[in-house]
């Protein structure tokens, strides 16, 4: 029997991080949470760095683990919710704790005053996740460095900052440190590592059972062993495997084996999500483009890869629902992959699709440039790959090709009709002699049409119907004529048949 979590949230979060609302189902990183909490509350701490590879669980650790834990211990812990306006974001956070700004007080002076005037012993922890993204914006970097310098210098040790960054982008923090001085000595850095296999198996079993997917520790362990190859596991990989098992309805070892094993889960999940859009290959091209170019405007991407706009926007919605992509803004003007951990994996899984689409695209461009027609197989290839003509030349070559083959198809379709008309004309105005049983023996009768075309007597005109009974019997007809009549070899026009009697 599958257990489900009694609360309103699920530990199967997909590629979205756990937040404070999911703190009860976030688990497995409690020791790391305690280590970071000890780090940021230590005497003399002013700024620290939490780092790790993408998908290891940094944001979930901070949002669902550290911040609620600090608040439970009386610390004012705030997360920067808007990286473009860090000072305003923290000012809103302070207001939520009941500390209000004075009239026309700007965010940085307000935050400085709020911390400086706090009661003795009160601690404030300001958390900036994705600091590498903030550092790409010079204005936001200046604002954050000003906030940090003023708040820390006037807080009397009450204010601490924790920055969170992906390992491969640590170099971007130089933009901030050039304004604040060195912030992260080794003693204030904490690297979040992958999950050990044993711990990952326990976490994954909880994810599956409390999400209603499966309640089988052995199955959970088999999946983790299969995706880990004996090495520590990314938290994101557990979520991807969980989503795949849910969407593919894999709840036992037999179903997992039929799929091909744990190593096939991620690829099968992506293909299933793309298939749900109604055109798997076109959806694969769409996610491949996002993997290649990152967040980008939807309209520009649709034109660049020659997708039908109506289909593309439908696909965006389906892939968003399936947890593959996410909006870059509320209106869906821009889109990106749900998590950067998907980028390289999608590139690998869509190599064949992208190559086939590129061939079809190049073919269309070549034909348009030479003003040639596409063959039927080439038109089918464009349709199969979901390539939609965009430029006037491309539209012209596709329409020209379609008109040509429609004309041929029309001509071919017209041939049977012409034949039927010819047959009808040949049946019209003709009769043939036949024998039919009457009282006293067989009589010679006259029927409409031609006996040799009896297969077409279904045509309108009464063909095959009896026109007249001559009254002639065998005794009254010459033997050679009787033989012709019996063999349906005697016929004439419908106005002169009587001359043959």
GROMACS .gro file of N, CA, C and O in nm, residues 15-105:
model
  364
   15UNK      N    1   1.210   2.003  -1.005
   15UNK     CA    2   1.331   2.085  -1.006
   15UNK      C    3   1.310   2.219  -0.939
   15UNK      O    4   1.395   2.307  -0.948
   16UNK      N    5   1.197   2.236  -0.871
   16UNK     CA    6   1.174   2.356  -0.791
   16UNK      C    7   1.232   2.334  -0.652
   16UNK      O    8   1.218   2.224  -0.595
   17UNK      N    9   1.295   2.436  -0.593
   17UNK     CA   10   1.352   2.418  -0.460
   17UNK      C   11   1.244   2.409  -0.352
   17UNK      O   12   1.132   2.457  -0.370
   18UNK      N   13   1.278   2.347  -0.243
   18UNK     CA   14   1.191   2.347  -0.126
   18UNK      C   15   1.193   2.487  -0.066
   18UNK      O   16   1.296   2.554  -0.062
   19UNK      N   17   1.077   2.530  -0.017
   19UNK     CA   18   1.068   2.658   0.052
   19UNK      C   19   1.027   2.637   0.195
   19UNK      O   20   1.015   2.523   0.243
   20UNK      N   21   1.002   2.747   0.266
   20UNK     CA   22   0.966   2.735   0.407
   20UNK      C   23   0.837   2.657   0.426
   20UNK      O   24   0.819   2.587   0.526
   21UNK      N   25   0.745   2.666   0.328
   21UNK     CA   26   0.619   2.592   0.338
   21UNK      C   27   0.640   2.441   0.330
   21UNK      O   28   0.554   2.364   0.373
   22UNK      N   29   0.755   2.399   0.276
   22UNK     CA   30   0.785   2.256   0.263
   22UNK      C   31   0.886   2.210   0.367
   22UNK      O   32   0.945   2.102   0.352
   23UNK      N   33   0.907   2.286   0.471
   23UNK     CA   34   1.011   2.251   0.568
   23UNK      C   35   0.985   2.115   0.633
   23UNK      O   36   1.079   2.044   0.670
   24UNK      N   37   0.857   2.076   0.645
   24UNK     CA   38   0.826   1.948   0.710
   24UNK      C   39   0.858   1.827   0.622
   24UNK      O   40   0.873   1.717   0.675
   25UNK      N   41   0.865   1.848   0.491
   25UNK     CA   42   0.895   1.735   0.403
   25UNK      C   43   1.038   1.742   0.349
   25UNK      O   44   1.083   1.649   0.283
   26UNK      N   45   1.106   1.852   0.375
   26UNK     CA   46   1.248   1.861   0.342
   26UNK      C   47   1.326   1.786   0.449
   26UNK      O   48   1.308   1.811   0.569
   27UNK      N   49   1.411   1.696   0.410
   27UNK     CA   50   1.484   1.619   0.510
   27UNK      C   51   1.608   1.558   0.447
   27UNK      O   52   1.624   1.555   0.325
   28UNK      N   53   1.698   1.511   0.533
   28UNK     CA   54   1.819   1.447   0.487
   28UNK      C   55   1.941   1.537   0.492
   28UNK      O   56   2.054   1.490   0.472
   29UNK      N   57   1.920   1.668   0.517
   29UNK     CA   58   2.031   1.763   0.522
   29UNK      C   59   2.037   1.836   0.657
   29UNK      O   60   2.092   1.946   0.665
   30UNK      N   61   1.984   1.774   0.758
   30UNK     CA   62   1.978   1.842   0.888
   30UNK      C   63   2.116   1.873   0.945
   30UNK      O   64   2.138   1.980   1.004
   31UNK      N   65   2.211   1.783   0.926
   31UNK     CA   66   2.344   1.808   0.981
   31UNK      C   67   2.411   1.924   0.909
   31UNK      O   68   2.478   2.008   0.972
   32UNK      N   69   2.393   1.933   0.778
   32UNK     CA   70   2.447   2.047   0.702
   32UNK      C   71   2.381   2.177   0.744
   32UNK      O   72   2.447   2.280   0.756
   33UNK      N   73   2.249   2.172   0.767
   33UNK     CA   74   2.178   2.291   0.815
   33UNK      C   75   2.237   2.338   0.946
   33UNK      O   76   2.262   2.458   0.967
   34UNK      N   77   2.260   2.246   1.037
   34UNK     CA   78   2.315   2.282   1.168
   34UNK      C   79   2.455   2.340   1.154
   34UNK      O   80   2.491   2.435   1.225
   35UNK      N   81   2.534   2.284   1.063
   35UNK     CA   82   2.670   2.336   1.042
   35UNK      C   83   2.667   2.480   0.991
   35UNK      O   84   2.744   2.565   1.038
   36UNK      N   85   2.579   2.508   0.895
   36UNK     CA   86   2.572   2.644   0.840
   36UNK      C   87   2.516   2.740   0.944
   36UNK      O   88   2.564   2.854   0.956
   37UNK      N   89   2.418   2.695   1.021
   37UNK     CA   90   2.362   2.780   1.126
   37UNK      C   91   2.470   2.815   1.228
   37UNK      O   92   2.479   2.930   1.274
   38UNK      N   93   2.550   2.719   1.266
   38UNK     CA   94   2.659   2.744   1.360
   38UNK      C   95   2.760   2.842   1.303
   38UNK      O   96   2.812   2.929   1.373
   39UNK      N   97   2.783   2.830   1.170
   39UNK     CA   98   2.878   2.918   1.104
   39UNK      C   99   2.832   3.063   1.108
   39UNK      O  100   2.907   3.154   1.147
   40UNK      N  101   2.706   3.087   1.069
   40UNK     CA  102   2.659   3.226   1.055
   40UNK      C  103   2.629   3.292   1.189
   40UNK      O  104   2.619   3.415   1.196
   41UNK      N  105   2.614   3.215   1.295
   41UNK     CA  106   2.585   3.275   1.426
   41UNK      C  107   2.708   3.284   1.516
   41UNK      O  108   2.698   3.329   1.630
   42UNK      N  109   2.822   3.241   1.462
   42UNK     CA  110   2.945   3.244   1.542
   42UNK      C  111   2.989   3.387   1.570
   42UNK      O  112   2.964   3.478   1.491
   43UNK      N  113   3.055   3.407   1.682
   43UNK     CA  114   3.107   3.540   1.717
   43UNK      C  115   3.207   3.585   1.612
   43UNK      O  116   3.292   3.508   1.566
   44UNK      N  117   3.198   3.710   1.573
   44UNK     CA  118   3.291   3.767   1.477
   44UNK      C  119   3.256   3.743   1.332
   44UNK      O  120   3.322   3.795   1.242
   45UNK      N  121   3.152   3.664   1.306
   45UNK     CA  122   3.112   3.637   1.167
   45UNK      C  123   3.042   3.760   1.110
   45UNK      O  124   2.956   3.819   1.173
   46UNK      N  125   3.081   3.800   0.988
   46UNK     CA  126   3.009   3.910   0.923
   46UNK      C  127   2.958   3.871   0.784
   46UNK      O  128   2.856   3.920   0.740
   47UNK      N  129   3.029   3.783   0.712
   47UNK     CA  130   2.983   3.738   0.581
   47UNK      C  131   3.038   3.599   0.554
   47UNK      O  132   3.153   3.568   0.586
   48UNK      N  133   2.954   3.516   0.492
   48UNK     CA  134   2.996   3.380   0.460
   48UNK      C  135   2.944   3.337   0.325
   48UNK      O  136   2.861   3.405   0.263
   49UNK      N  137   2.992   3.224   0.281
   49UNK     CA  138   2.957   3.175   0.147
   49UNK      C  139   2.919   3.028   0.154
   49UNK      O  140   2.995   2.945   0.205
   50UNK      N  141   2.799   2.998   0.104
   50UNK     CA  142   2.754   2.860   0.086
   50UNK      C  143   2.763   2.832  -0.064
   50UNK      O  144   2.703   2.903  -0.145
   51UNK      N  145   2.838   2.730  -0.103
   51UNK     CA  146   2.853   2.701  -0.246
   51UNK      C  147   2.846   2.551  -0.271
   51UNK      O  148   2.857   2.469  -0.179
   52UNK      N  149   2.826   2.517  -0.396
   52UNK     CA  150   2.815   2.376  -0.437
   52UNK      C  151   2.771   2.372  -0.581
   52UNK      O  152   2.728   2.472  -0.638
   53UNK      N  153   2.780   2.254  -0.642
   53UNK     CA  154   2.744   2.242  -0.783
   53UNK      C  155   2.594   2.259  -0.803
   53UNK      O  156   2.514   2.237  -0.710
   54UNK      N  157   2.550   2.299  -0.921
   54UNK     CA  158   2.406   2.313  -0.948
   54UNK      C  159   2.332   2.182  -0.924
   54UNK      O  160   2.378   2.075  -0.962
   55UNK      N  161   2.218   2.192  -0.858
   55UNK     CA  162   2.135   2.075  -0.832
   55UNK      C  163   2.169   2.001  -0.705
   55UNK      O  164   2.106   1.900  -0.673
   56UNK      N  165   2.267   2.050  -0.629
   56UNK     CA  166   2.306   1.979  -0.507
   56UNK      C  167   2.211   2.008  -0.391
   56UNK      O  168   2.210   1.935  -0.292
   57UNK      N  169   2.132   2.116  -0.400
   57UNK     CA  170   2.032   2.144  -0.297
   57UNK      C  171   2.060   2.267  -0.213
   57UNK      O  172   2.009   2.277  -0.101
   58UNK      N  173   2.135   2.362  -0.266
   58UNK     CA  174   2.171   2.482  -0.188
   58UNK      C  175   2.049   2.566  -0.151
   58UNK      O  176   2.031   2.604  -0.036
   59UNK      N  177   1.966   2.595  -0.250
   59UNK     CA  178   1.849   2.680  -0.225
   59UNK      C  179   1.753   2.614  -0.128
   59UNK      O  180   1.698   2.678  -0.037
   60UNK      N  181   1.730   2.484  -0.143
   60UNK     CA  182   1.641   2.413  -0.051
   60UNK      C  183   1.697   2.414   0.090
   60UNK      O  184   1.623   2.431   0.188
   61UNK      N  185   1.828   2.398   0.104
   61UNK     CA  186   1.891   2.401   0.235
   61UNK      C  187   1.867   2.536   0.303
   61UNK      O  188   1.833   2.543   0.422
   62UNK      N  189   1.881   2.642   0.226
   62UNK     CA  190   1.864   2.776   0.282
   62UNK      C  191   1.718   2.806   0.311
   62UNK      O  192   1.682   2.853   0.420
   63UNK      N  193   1.632   2.780   0.213
   63UNK     CA  194   1.491   2.819   0.223
   63UNK      C  195   1.410   2.732   0.320
   63UNK      O  196   1.331   2.783   0.398
   64UNK      N  197   1.428   2.600   0.307
   64UNK     CA  198   1.346   2.510   0.390
   64UNK      C  199   1.417   2.467   0.518
   64UNK      O  200   1.351   2.423   0.613
   65UNK      N  201   1.550   2.480   0.520
   65UNK     CA  202   1.624   2.437   0.638
   65UNK      C  203   1.675   2.551   0.723
   65UNK      O  204   1.630   2.571   0.836
   66UNK      N  205   1.768   2.630   0.671
   66UNK     CA  206   1.838   2.729   0.752
   66UNK      C  207   1.748   2.842   0.801
   66UNK      O  208   1.746   2.872   0.921
   67UNK      N  209   1.676   2.908   0.712
   67UNK     CA  210   1.598   3.026   0.752
   67UNK      C  211   1.492   2.991   0.857
   67UNK      O  212   1.483   3.058   0.961
   68UNK      N  213   1.410   2.885   0.837
   68UNK     CA  214   1.314   2.850   0.944
   68UNK      C  215   1.383   2.812   1.075
   68UNK      O  216   1.334   2.846   1.183
   69UNK      N  217   1.496   2.744   1.065
   69UNK     CA  218   1.570   2.703   1.186
   69UNK      C  219   1.619   2.826   1.263
   69UNK      O  220   1.605   2.833   1.385
   70UNK      N  221   1.674   2.923   1.193
   70UNK     CA  222   1.721   3.045   1.260
   70UNK      C  223   1.605   3.121   1.323
   70UNK      O  224   1.616   3.172   1.437
   71UNK      N  225   1.495   3.129   1.252
   71UNK     CA  226   1.379   3.200   1.308
   71UNK      C  227   1.326   3.130   1.431
   71UNK      O  228   1.282   3.195   1.527
   72UNK      N  229   1.329   2.996   1.430
   72UNK     CA  230   1.286   2.922   1.548
   72UNK      C  231   1.372   2.955   1.670
   72UNK      O  232   1.329   2.939   1.784
   73UNK      N  233   1.495   3.000   1.645
   73UNK     CA  234   1.587   3.033   1.752
   73UNK      C  235   1.599   3.183   1.776
   73UNK      O  236   1.697   3.231   1.832
   74UNK      N  237   1.495   3.256   1.732
   74UNK     CA  238   1.487   3.398   1.765
   74UNK      C  239   1.569   3.490   1.678
   74UNK      O  240   1.584   3.609   1.710
   75UNK      N  241   1.624   3.442   1.569
   75UNK     CA  242   1.706   3.525   1.480
   75UNK      C  243   1.620   3.577   1.366
   75UNK      O  244   1.536   3.504   1.311
   76UNK      N  245   1.638   3.701   1.331
   76UNK     CA  246   1.567   3.760   1.217
   76UNK      C  247   1.642   3.718   1.091
   76UNK      O  248   1.749   3.773   1.060
   77UNK      N  249   1.589   3.619   1.022
   77UNK     CA  250   1.653   3.566   0.900
   77UNK      C  251   1.571   3.608   0.779
   77UNK      O  252   1.450   3.584   0.773
   78UNK      N  253   1.636   3.673   0.684
   78UNK     CA  254   1.567   3.729   0.567
   78UNK      C  255   1.634   3.681   0.439
   78UNK      O  256   1.757   3.675   0.431
   79UNK      N  257   1.554   3.652   0.339
   79UNK     CA  258   1.606   3.614   0.208
   79UNK      C  259   1.579   3.727   0.110
   79UNK      O  260   1.475   3.793   0.116
   80UNK      N  261   1.673   3.751   0.021
   80UNK     CA  262   1.656   3.851  -0.084
   80UNK      C  263   1.564   3.792  -0.191
   80UNK      O  264   1.602   3.698  -0.260
   81UNK      N  265   1.444   3.847  -0.204
   81UNK     CA  266   1.346   3.794  -0.298
   81UNK      C  267   1.355   3.858  -0.435
   81UNK      O  268   1.297   3.807  -0.530
   82UNK      N  269   1.423   3.970  -0.447
   82UNK     CA  270   1.437   4.039  -0.575
   82UNK      C  271   1.582   4.079  -0.594
   82UNK      O  272   1.629   4.176  -0.533
   83UNK      N  273   1.654   4.005  -0.676
   83UNK     CA  274   1.796   4.030  -0.695
   83UNK      C  275   1.824   4.162  -0.765
   83UNK      O  276   1.936   4.213  -0.759
   84UNK      N  277   1.724   4.220  -0.830
   84UNK     CA  278   1.745   4.348  -0.895
   84UNK      C  279   1.733   4.465  -0.798
   84UNK      O  280   1.780   4.574  -0.827
   85UNK      N  281   1.669   4.440  -0.682
   85UNK     CA  282   1.652   4.545  -0.580
   85UNK      C  283   1.677   4.486  -0.441
   85UNK      O  284   1.585   4.471  -0.362
   86UNK      N  285   1.801   4.451  -0.410
   86UNK     CA  286   1.828   4.383  -0.284
   86UNK      C  287   1.792   4.465  -0.160
   86UNK      O  288   1.739   4.411  -0.062
   87UNK      N  289   1.822   4.595  -0.161
   87UNK     CA  290   1.793   4.677  -0.044
   87UNK      C  291   1.643   4.685  -0.018
   87UNK      O  292   1.596   4.671   0.095
   88UNK      N  293   1.565   4.706  -0.125
   88UNK     CA  294   1.420   4.713  -0.110
   88UNK      C  295   1.363   4.580  -0.064
   88UNK      O  296   1.271   4.574   0.019
   89UNK      N  297   1.418   4.470  -0.114
   89UNK     CA  298   1.372   4.338  -0.075
   89UNK      C  299   1.392   4.314   0.075
   89UNK      O  300   1.301   4.268   0.144
   90UNK      N  301   1.511   4.348   0.126
   90UNK     CA  302   1.537   4.329   0.269
   90UNK      C  303   1.454   4.426   0.353
   90UNK      O  304   1.413   4.392   0.465
   91UNK      N  305   1.428   4.544   0.301
   91UNK     CA  306   1.343   4.640   0.374
   91UNK      C  307   1.202   4.584   0.391
   91UNK      O  308   1.141   4.594   0.498
   92UNK      N  309   1.150   4.520   0.283
   92UNK     CA  310   1.018   4.456   0.293
   92UNK      C  311   1.021   4.344   0.395
   92UNK      O  312   0.926   4.324   0.472
   93UNK      N  313   1.130   4.268   0.397
   93UNK     CA  314   1.142   4.159   0.493
   93UNK      C  315   1.143   4.208   0.637
   93UNK      O  316   1.079   4.148   0.725
   94UNK      N  317   1.213   4.316   0.663
   94UNK     CA  318   1.216   4.374   0.798
   94UNK      C  319   1.076   4.423   0.838
   94UNK      O  320   1.035   4.407   0.954
   95UNK      N  321   1.004   4.481   0.743
   95UNK     CA  322   0.869   4.530   0.773
   95UNK      C  323   0.778   4.414   0.813
   95UNK      O  324   0.690   4.429   0.898
   96UNK      N  325   0.800   4.297   0.751
   96UNK     CA  326   0.718   4.181   0.786
   96UNK      C  327   0.742   4.135   0.928
   96UNK      O  328   0.656   4.068   0.987
   97UNK      N  329   0.858   4.170   0.984
   97UNK     CA  330   0.887   4.137   1.124
   97UNK      C  331   0.839   4.245   1.220
   97UNK      O  332   0.868   4.242   1.339
   98UNK      N  333   0.766   4.344   1.167
   98UNK     CA  334   0.710   4.448   1.253
   98UNK      C  335   0.796   4.571   1.268
   98UNK      O  336   0.765   4.660   1.347
   99UNK      N  337   0.907   4.579   1.195
   99UNK     CA  338   0.995   4.696   1.200
   99UNK      C  339   0.958   4.784   1.082
   99UNK      O  340   0.979   4.745   0.966
  100UNK      N  341   0.904   4.903   1.107
  100UNK     CA  342   0.851   4.986   1.000
  100UNK      C  343   0.940   5.106   0.972
  100UNK      O  344   0.997   5.166   1.063
  101UNK      N  345   0.951   5.145   0.844
  101UNK     CA  346   1.030   5.264   0.809
  101UNK      C  347   0.953   5.391   0.845
  101UNK      O  348   0.830   5.390   0.857
  102UNK      N  349   1.026   5.498   0.861
  102UNK     CA  350   0.962   5.628   0.883
  102UNK      C  351   0.922   5.684   0.747
  102UNK      O  352   0.955   5.629   0.643
  103UNK      N  353   0.848   5.793   0.750
  103UNK     CA  354   0.801   5.853   0.625
  103UNK      C  355   0.918   5.889   0.534
  103UNK      O  356   1.014   5.954   0.577
  104UNK      N  357   0.909   5.843   0.409
  104UNK     CA  358   1.009   5.873   0.305
  104UNK      C  359   1.148   5.818   0.337
  104UNK      O  360   1.246   5.860   0.277
  105UNK      N  361   1.158   5.724   0.431
  105UNK     CA  362   1.288   5.667   0.463
  105UNK      C  363   1.327   5.566   0.355
  105UNK      O  364   1.252   5.475   0.322
   0.00000   0.00000   0.00000
